[in-house]
Amino acid sequence: MLITHLLFAHMLADYILQTNWLVARKGQAWDGLALHGLMVFVMSMLVLAPYAGVVLLPIALMSLLHTAQDWLKIYTGTRIKIHPIYSYLLDQVGHYVTIGVMQILIGHLLQPPPSQAEVALMSIGAAVISLTRFYDVTWWANWLDMIPYMGHWRNVGYAERLAMFTLSLAGLFYLAPLCVLPRLIASWLTHRPIWKQRRGLAEMGIGIILAVILGVLVRSLLP
């Protein structure tokens, strides 16, 4: 399944390899955008290496479109006075739509198709990044008043969401919400309960929903 491989490559390029320096550079000069576009291309080709001959041109075009979408976000972000969350989400939706179109147009070219185990591995990789770096970046980049809160609970949040994902992967999704109890108790004992911290419950609740959904989806892809 092409889409799982491209999602994993996207998560690697956008959330693991894209440093704070590169994010800043993209807004300052064209070479930052070009470097990021190259990362998208290289990561996509690496995960699809056995099919390099048939996906080289489509992946190159997809990487150029990814770069253009990033430029559009940066260009409009400095000219339209809207909350950063909107330009960020539109940019990400654009990337995912592009990946979906790639699946429709060239997914059938992967012959023989990737094994179910390979699809599951790519899906788990994308899910793990989604529950850690993607989740953090989405909150930190767009809700600046959440930075102290997210910084304090970063590792705990990682452990929570990965544990909930693992339970859901094992078919025990109904137990997943219990994984947040240690954080709730710890915050209460320090006299700063989560439910009294700005957007604290929202961050925790969205984490539960995301982890369970990803766990159930990936479980359906397991061999």
PDB file of C-alpha atoms in Angstrom:
ATOM      1  CA  MET A   1       0.000   0.000   0.000  1.00  0.00           C
ATOM      2  CA  LEU A   2       1.691   3.168  -1.213  1.00  0.00           C
ATOM      3  CA  ILE A   3      -0.102   5.496   1.194  1.00  0.00           C
ATOM      4  CA  THR A   4       1.404   3.938   4.340  1.00  0.00           C
ATOM      5  CA  HIS A   5       4.933   4.300   2.963  1.00  0.00           C
ATOM      6  CA  LEU A   6       4.406   7.931   1.956  1.00  0.00           C
ATOM      7  CA  LEU A   7       2.830   8.797   5.303  1.00  0.00           C
ATOM      8  CA  PHE A   8       5.859   7.356   7.097  1.00  0.00           C
ATOM      9  CA  ALA A   9       8.216   9.302   4.808  1.00  0.00           C
ATOM     10  CA  HIS A  10       6.196  12.482   5.386  1.00  0.00           C
ATOM     11  CA  MET A  11       6.375  12.067   9.157  1.00  0.00           C
ATOM     12  CA  LEU A  12      10.130  11.508   8.985  1.00  0.00           C
ATOM     13  CA  ALA A  13      10.749  14.548   6.779  1.00  0.00           C
ATOM     14  CA  ASP A  14       8.330  16.950   8.472  1.00  0.00           C
ATOM     15  CA  TYR A  15       8.719  15.997  12.131  1.00  0.00           C
ATOM     16  CA  ILE A  16      11.955  14.096  12.716  1.00  0.00           C
ATOM     17  CA  LEU A  17      14.422  15.651  10.266  1.00  0.00           C
ATOM     18  CA  GLN A  18      12.976  19.164  10.161  1.00  0.00           C
ATOM     19  CA  THR A  19      14.863  20.992  12.915  1.00  0.00           C
ATOM     20  CA  ASN A  20      14.018  24.383  14.400  1.00  0.00           C
ATOM     21  CA  TRP A  21      16.878  25.822  12.344  1.00  0.00           C
ATOM     22  CA  LEU A  22      15.370  24.502   9.126  1.00  0.00           C
ATOM     23  CA  VAL A  23      11.907  25.799  10.023  1.00  0.00           C
ATOM     24  CA  ALA A  24      13.394  29.272  10.507  1.00  0.00           C
ATOM     25  CA  ARG A  25      15.537  28.987   7.359  1.00  0.00           C
ATOM     26  CA  LYS A  26      12.508  28.133   5.230  1.00  0.00           C
ATOM     27  CA  GLY A  27      11.075  31.541   6.080  1.00  0.00           C
ATOM     28  CA  GLN A  28      14.314  33.361   5.283  1.00  0.00           C
ATOM     29  CA  ALA A  29      15.673  31.942   2.033  1.00  0.00           C
ATOM     30  CA  TRP A  30      14.803  29.599  -0.813  1.00  0.00           C
ATOM     31  CA  ASP A  31      17.540  27.129   0.106  1.00  0.00           C
ATOM     32  CA  GLY A  32      15.686  26.192   3.299  1.00  0.00           C
ATOM     33  CA  LEU A  33      12.614  25.248   1.295  1.00  0.00           C
ATOM     34  CA  ALA A  34      14.759  23.409  -1.253  1.00  0.00           C
ATOM     35  CA  LEU A  35      16.538  21.426   1.469  1.00  0.00           C
ATOM     36  CA  HIS A  36      13.243  20.398   3.030  1.00  0.00           C
ATOM     37  CA  GLY A  37      11.827  19.418  -0.359  1.00  0.00           C
ATOM     38  CA  LEU A  38      14.937  17.288  -0.928  1.00  0.00           C
ATOM     39  CA  MET A  39      14.360  15.587   2.431  1.00  0.00           C
ATOM     40  CA  VAL A  40      10.796  14.711   1.416  1.00  0.00           C
ATOM     41  CA  PHE A  41      12.088  13.282  -1.865  1.00  0.00           C
ATOM     42  CA  VAL A  42      14.904  11.257  -0.283  1.00  0.00           C
ATOM     43  CA  MET A  43      12.741   9.816   2.527  1.00  0.00           C
ATOM     44  CA  SER A  44      10.001   8.871   0.063  1.00  0.00           C
ATOM     45  CA  MET A  45      12.466   7.175  -2.270  1.00  0.00           C
ATOM     46  CA  LEU A  46      14.100   5.299   0.593  1.00  0.00           C
ATOM     47  CA  VAL A  47      10.859   3.763   1.834  1.00  0.00           C
ATOM     48  CA  LEU A  48       9.924   2.897  -1.759  1.00  0.00           C
ATOM     49  CA  ALA A  49      13.408   1.808  -2.859  1.00  0.00           C
ATOM     50  CA  PRO A  50      12.270  -1.503  -4.446  1.00  0.00           C
ATOM     51  CA  TYR A  51       9.972   0.478  -6.748  1.00  0.00           C
ATOM     52  CA  ALA A  52      12.379   3.316  -7.573  1.00  0.00           C
ATOM     53  CA  GLY A  53      12.081   2.795 -11.305  1.00  0.00           C
ATOM     54  CA  VAL A  54       8.340   3.433 -11.430  1.00  0.00           C
ATOM     55  CA  VAL A  55       7.947   6.038  -8.676  1.00  0.00           C
ATOM     56  CA  LEU A  56      10.948   8.314  -9.319  1.00  0.00           C
ATOM     57  CA  LEU A  57       9.116  10.914 -11.431  1.00  0.00           C
ATOM     58  CA  PRO A  58       5.853  10.905  -9.404  1.00  0.00           C
ATOM     59  CA  ILE A  59       7.809  11.255  -6.148  1.00  0.00           C
ATOM     60  CA  ALA A  60       9.848  14.113  -7.607  1.00  0.00           C
ATOM     61  CA  LEU A  61       6.646  15.910  -8.606  1.00  0.00           C
ATOM     62  CA  MET A  62       5.090  15.244  -5.199  1.00  0.00           C
ATOM     63  CA  SER A  63       8.177  16.682  -3.472  1.00  0.00           C
ATOM     64  CA  LEU A  64       8.011  19.822  -5.606  1.00  0.00           C
ATOM     65  CA  LEU A  65       4.334  20.218  -4.727  1.00  0.00           C
ATOM     66  CA  HIS A  66       5.162  19.705  -1.037  1.00  0.00           C
ATOM     67  CA  THR A  67       7.747  22.484  -1.300  1.00  0.00           C
ATOM     68  CA  ALA A  68       5.259  24.768  -3.067  1.00  0.00           C
ATOM     69  CA  GLN A  69       2.668  24.134  -0.346  1.00  0.00           C
ATOM     70  CA  ASP A  70       5.216  25.029   2.326  1.00  0.00           C
ATOM     71  CA  TRP A  71       6.126  28.216   0.459  1.00  0.00           C
ATOM     72  CA  LEU A  72       2.444  29.133   0.214  1.00  0.00           C
ATOM     73  CA  LYS A  73       2.009  28.675   3.971  1.00  0.00           C
ATOM     74  CA  ILE A  74       5.020  30.886   4.683  1.00  0.00           C
ATOM     75  CA  TYR A  75       4.015  33.490   2.068  1.00  0.00           C
ATOM     76  CA  THR A  76       0.409  33.798   3.203  1.00  0.00           C
ATOM     77  CA  GLY A  77       1.274  33.508   6.888  1.00  0.00           C
ATOM     78  CA  THR A  78       3.179  36.794   6.823  1.00  0.00           C
ATOM     79  CA  ARG A  79       0.443  38.610   4.891  1.00  0.00           C
ATOM     80  CA  ILE A  80      -2.833  37.320   6.279  1.00  0.00           C
ATOM     81  CA  LYS A  81      -3.517  38.071   9.921  1.00  0.00           C
ATOM     82  CA  ILE A  82      -4.947  34.735  11.013  1.00  0.00           C
ATOM     83  CA  HIS A  83      -4.092  32.373  13.851  1.00  0.00           C
ATOM     84  CA  PRO A  84      -1.121  30.136  12.898  1.00  0.00           C
ATOM     85  CA  ILE A  85      -3.205  27.015  13.519  1.00  0.00           C
ATOM     86  CA  TYR A  86      -5.220  27.634  10.355  1.00  0.00           C
ATOM     87  CA  SER A  87      -2.278  27.957   7.966  1.00  0.00           C
ATOM     88  CA  TYR A  88      -0.567  25.019   9.676  1.00  0.00           C
ATOM     89  CA  LEU A  89      -3.604  22.744   9.354  1.00  0.00           C
ATOM     90  CA  LEU A  90      -4.272  23.780   5.751  1.00  0.00           C
ATOM     91  CA  ASP A  91      -0.651  23.040   4.897  1.00  0.00           C
ATOM     92  CA  GLN A  92      -0.819  19.587   6.483  1.00  0.00           C
ATOM     93  CA  VAL A  93      -4.169  18.776   4.883  1.00  0.00           C
ATOM     94  CA  GLY A  94      -2.631  19.726   1.538  1.00  0.00           C
ATOM     95  CA  HIS A  95       0.211  17.259   2.112  1.00  0.00           C
ATOM     96  CA  TYR A  96      -2.168  14.443   3.064  1.00  0.00           C
ATOM     97  CA  VAL A  97      -4.442  15.104   0.101  1.00  0.00           C
ATOM     98  CA  THR A  98      -1.408  14.931  -2.180  1.00  0.00           C
ATOM     99  CA  ILE A  99      -0.421  11.594  -0.639  1.00  0.00           C
ATOM    100  CA  GLY A 100      -3.964  10.310  -1.141  1.00  0.00           C
ATOM    101  CA  VAL A 101      -3.903  11.357  -4.797  1.00  0.00           C
ATOM    102  CA  MET A 102      -0.574   9.558  -5.223  1.00  0.00           C
ATOM    103  CA  GLN A 103      -2.175   6.396  -3.870  1.00  0.00           C
ATOM    104  CA  ILE A 104      -5.019   6.672  -6.371  1.00  0.00           C
ATOM    105  CA  LEU A 105      -2.819   7.471  -9.364  1.00  0.00           C
ATOM    106  CA  ILE A 106       0.210   5.234  -8.933  1.00  0.00           C
ATOM    107  CA  GLY A 107      -0.585   2.851  -6.079  1.00  0.00           C
ATOM    108  CA  HIS A 108      -1.254   0.067  -8.593  1.00  0.00           C
ATOM    109  CA  LEU A 109       2.275   0.421  -9.992  1.00  0.00           C
ATOM    110  CA  LEU A 110       3.826  -1.216  -6.926  1.00  0.00           C
ATOM    111  CA  GLN A 111       4.232  -4.744  -8.289  1.00  0.00           C
ATOM    112  CA  PRO A 112       4.512  -7.047  -6.517  1.00  0.00           C
ATOM    113  CA  PRO A 113       2.682  -5.049  -3.835  1.00  0.00           C
ATOM    114  CA  PRO A 114       4.352  -4.526  -0.440  1.00  0.00           C
ATOM    115  CA  SER A 115       3.770  -7.352   2.011  1.00  0.00           C
ATOM    116  CA  GLN A 116       1.227  -6.947   4.776  1.00  0.00           C
ATOM    117  CA  ALA A 117       4.048  -7.039   7.315  1.00  0.00           C
ATOM    118  CA  GLU A 118       5.830  -4.177   5.534  1.00  0.00           C
ATOM    119  CA  VAL A 119       2.622  -2.140   5.412  1.00  0.00           C
ATOM    120  CA  ALA A 120       2.093  -2.749   9.128  1.00  0.00           C
ATOM    121  CA  LEU A 121       5.688  -1.716   9.906  1.00  0.00           C
ATOM    122  CA  MET A 122       5.336   1.539   7.952  1.00  0.00           C
ATOM    123  CA  SER A 123       2.004   2.224   9.642  1.00  0.00           C
ATOM    124  CA  ILE A 124       3.428   1.659  13.112  1.00  0.00           C
ATOM    125  CA  GLY A 125       6.367   3.952  12.298  1.00  0.00           C
ATOM    126  CA  ALA A 126       4.049   6.730  11.107  1.00  0.00           C
ATOM    127  CA  ALA A 127       1.791   6.260  14.145  1.00  0.00           C
ATOM    128  CA  VAL A 128       4.681   6.437  16.629  1.00  0.00           C
ATOM    129  CA  ILE A 129       5.900   9.718  15.119  1.00  0.00           C
ATOM    130  CA  SER A 130       2.320  11.028  15.052  1.00  0.00           C
ATOM    131  CA  LEU A 131       1.905  10.333  18.770  1.00  0.00           C
ATOM    132  CA  THR A 132       5.207  11.941  19.730  1.00  0.00           C
ATOM    133  CA  ARG A 133       6.796  14.644  17.550  1.00  0.00           C
ATOM    134  CA  PHE A 134       3.718  15.379  15.402  1.00  0.00           C
ATOM    135  CA  TYR A 135       1.549  15.747  18.486  1.00  0.00           C
ATOM    136  CA  ASP A 136       4.038  17.993  20.261  1.00  0.00           C
ATOM    137  CA  VAL A 137       4.814  20.188  17.265  1.00  0.00           C
ATOM    138  CA  THR A 138       1.135  20.689  16.493  1.00  0.00           C
ATOM    139  CA  TRP A 139       0.453  21.987  19.994  1.00  0.00           C
ATOM    140  CA  TRP A 140       3.708  23.892  20.530  1.00  0.00           C
ATOM    141  CA  ALA A 141       3.757  25.618  17.163  1.00  0.00           C
ATOM    142  CA  ASN A 142       0.200  26.861  17.288  1.00  0.00           C
ATOM    143  CA  TRP A 143      -0.788  27.244  20.940  1.00  0.00           C
ATOM    144  CA  LEU A 144       2.170  29.147  22.341  1.00  0.00           C
ATOM    145  CA  ASP A 145       0.651  29.432  25.799  1.00  0.00           C
ATOM    146  CA  MET A 146       0.889  25.610  25.987  1.00  0.00           C
ATOM    147  CA  ILE A 147       4.710  25.521  25.821  1.00  0.00           C
ATOM    148  CA  PRO A 148       5.363  25.407  29.603  1.00  0.00           C
ATOM    149  CA  TYR A 149       2.639  22.799  30.085  1.00  0.00           C
ATOM    150  CA  MET A 150       3.769  20.616  27.163  1.00  0.00           C
ATOM    151  CA  GLY A 151       7.413  20.926  28.185  1.00  0.00           C
ATOM    152  CA  HIS A 152       6.642  19.746  31.705  1.00  0.00           C
ATOM    153  CA  TRP A 153       4.597  16.738  30.564  1.00  0.00           C
ATOM    154  CA  ARG A 154       6.444  15.862  27.343  1.00  0.00           C
ATOM    155  CA  ASN A 155       7.935  12.502  28.319  1.00  0.00           C
ATOM    156  CA  VAL A 156       4.876  11.526  30.333  1.00  0.00           C
ATOM    157  CA  GLY A 157       2.691  12.348  27.329  1.00  0.00           C
ATOM    158  CA  TYR A 158       4.884  10.244  25.055  1.00  0.00           C
ATOM    159  CA  ALA A 159       4.609   7.280  27.426  1.00  0.00           C
ATOM    160  CA  GLU A 160       0.831   7.715  27.789  1.00  0.00           C
ATOM    161  CA  ARG A 161       0.050   7.902  24.114  1.00  0.00           C
ATOM    162  CA  LEU A 162       2.398   5.075  23.142  1.00  0.00           C
ATOM    163  CA  ALA A 163       0.920   2.880  25.889  1.00  0.00           C
ATOM    164  CA  MET A 164      -2.617   3.669  24.720  1.00  0.00           C
ATOM    165  CA  PHE A 165      -1.615   2.954  21.131  1.00  0.00           C
ATOM    166  CA  THR A 166      -0.108  -0.392  22.159  1.00  0.00           C
ATOM    167  CA  LEU A 167      -3.246  -1.379  24.079  1.00  0.00           C
ATOM    168  CA  SER A 168      -5.439  -0.441  21.119  1.00  0.00           C
ATOM    169  CA  LEU A 169      -3.107  -2.349  18.816  1.00  0.00           C
ATOM    170  CA  ALA A 170      -3.694  -5.396  21.016  1.00  0.00           C
ATOM    171  CA  GLY A 171      -7.467  -4.934  20.847  1.00  0.00           C
ATOM    172  CA  LEU A 172      -7.728  -3.474  24.363  1.00  0.00           C
ATOM    173  CA  PHE A 173      -8.698   0.053  23.299  1.00  0.00           C
ATOM    174  CA  TYR A 174     -11.301   0.268  26.074  1.00  0.00           C
ATOM    175  CA  LEU A 175      -8.487   0.201  28.639  1.00  0.00           C
ATOM    176  CA  ALA A 176      -6.475   2.954  26.928  1.00  0.00           C
ATOM    177  CA  PRO A 177      -7.936   5.926  28.847  1.00  0.00           C
ATOM    178  CA  LEU A 178      -6.639   4.408  32.096  1.00  0.00           C
ATOM    179  CA  CYS A 179      -3.102   5.293  30.978  1.00  0.00           C
ATOM    180  CA  VAL A 180      -3.671   8.955  31.857  1.00  0.00           C
ATOM    181  CA  LEU A 181      -4.401   8.214  35.529  1.00  0.00           C
ATOM    182  CA  PRO A 182      -0.756   8.545  36.665  1.00  0.00           C
ATOM    183  CA  ARG A 183      -0.551  12.052  35.190  1.00  0.00           C
ATOM    184  CA  LEU A 184      -3.864  13.077  36.703  1.00  0.00           C
ATOM    185  CA  ILE A 185      -2.776  11.833  40.128  1.00  0.00           C
ATOM    186  CA  ALA A 186       0.708  13.374  39.857  1.00  0.00           C
ATOM    187  CA  SER A 187      -0.706  16.767  38.871  1.00  0.00           C
ATOM    188  CA  TRP A 188      -3.212  16.626  41.738  1.00  0.00           C
ATOM    189  CA  LEU A 189      -0.498  15.793  44.267  1.00  0.00           C
ATOM    190  CA  THR A 190       1.527  18.817  43.143  1.00  0.00           C
ATOM    191  CA  HIS A 191      -1.555  21.006  43.626  1.00  0.00           C
ATOM    192  CA  ARG A 192      -1.696  21.812  39.910  1.00  0.00           C
ATOM    193  CA  PRO A 193      -4.399  19.440  38.658  1.00  0.00           C
ATOM    194  CA  ILE A 194      -4.612  18.990  34.906  1.00  0.00           C
ATOM    195  CA  TRP A 195      -8.253  20.013  34.872  1.00  0.00           C
ATOM    196  CA  LYS A 196      -7.276  23.457  36.184  1.00  0.00           C
ATOM    197  CA  GLN A 197      -4.454  24.032  33.678  1.00  0.00           C
ATOM    198  CA  ARG A 198      -5.193  25.941  30.492  1.00  0.00           C
ATOM    199  CA  ARG A 199      -6.199  23.486  27.764  1.00  0.00           C
ATOM    200  CA  GLY A 200      -4.819  20.648  29.893  1.00  0.00           C
ATOM    201  CA  LEU A 201      -7.851  18.396  29.580  1.00  0.00           C
ATOM    202  CA  ALA A 202      -8.161  19.197  25.871  1.00  0.00           C
ATOM    203  CA  GLU A 203      -4.538  18.127  25.260  1.00  0.00           C
ATOM    204  CA  MET A 204      -5.037  14.940  27.242  1.00  0.00           C
ATOM    205  CA  GLY A 205      -8.398  14.119  25.655  1.00  0.00           C
ATOM    206  CA  ILE A 206      -7.156  14.621  22.104  1.00  0.00           C
ATOM    207  CA  GLY A 207      -4.181  12.396  22.936  1.00  0.00           C
ATOM    208  CA  ILE A 208      -6.523   9.606  24.034  1.00  0.00           C
ATOM    209  CA  ILE A 209      -8.647   9.885  20.893  1.00  0.00           C
ATOM    210  CA  LEU A 210      -5.645  10.013  18.543  1.00  0.00           C
ATOM    211  CA  ALA A 211      -3.870   7.065  20.188  1.00  0.00           C
ATOM    212  CA  VAL A 212      -6.976   4.861  20.162  1.00  0.00           C
ATOM    213  CA  ILE A 213      -7.896   5.680  16.560  1.00  0.00           C
ATOM    214  CA  LEU A 214      -4.364   5.032  15.299  1.00  0.00           C
ATOM    215  CA  GLY A 215      -4.135   1.797  17.283  1.00  0.00           C
ATOM    216  CA  VAL A 216      -7.416   0.481  15.883  1.00  0.00           C
ATOM    217  CA  LEU A 217      -6.479   1.510  12.319  1.00  0.00           C
ATOM    218  CA  VAL A 218      -3.035  -0.061  12.427  1.00  0.00           C
ATOM    219  CA  ARG A 219      -4.468  -3.216  14.020  1.00  0.00           C
ATOM    220  CA  SER A 220      -6.621  -3.640  10.913  1.00  0.00           C
ATOM    221  CA  LEU A 221      -3.418  -3.704   8.827  1.00  0.00           C
ATOM    222  CA  LEU A 222      -1.575  -6.279  10.911  1.00  0.00           C
ATOM    223  CA  PRO A 223      -0.810  -9.586   9.170  1.00  0.00           C
TER     224      PRO A 223
END
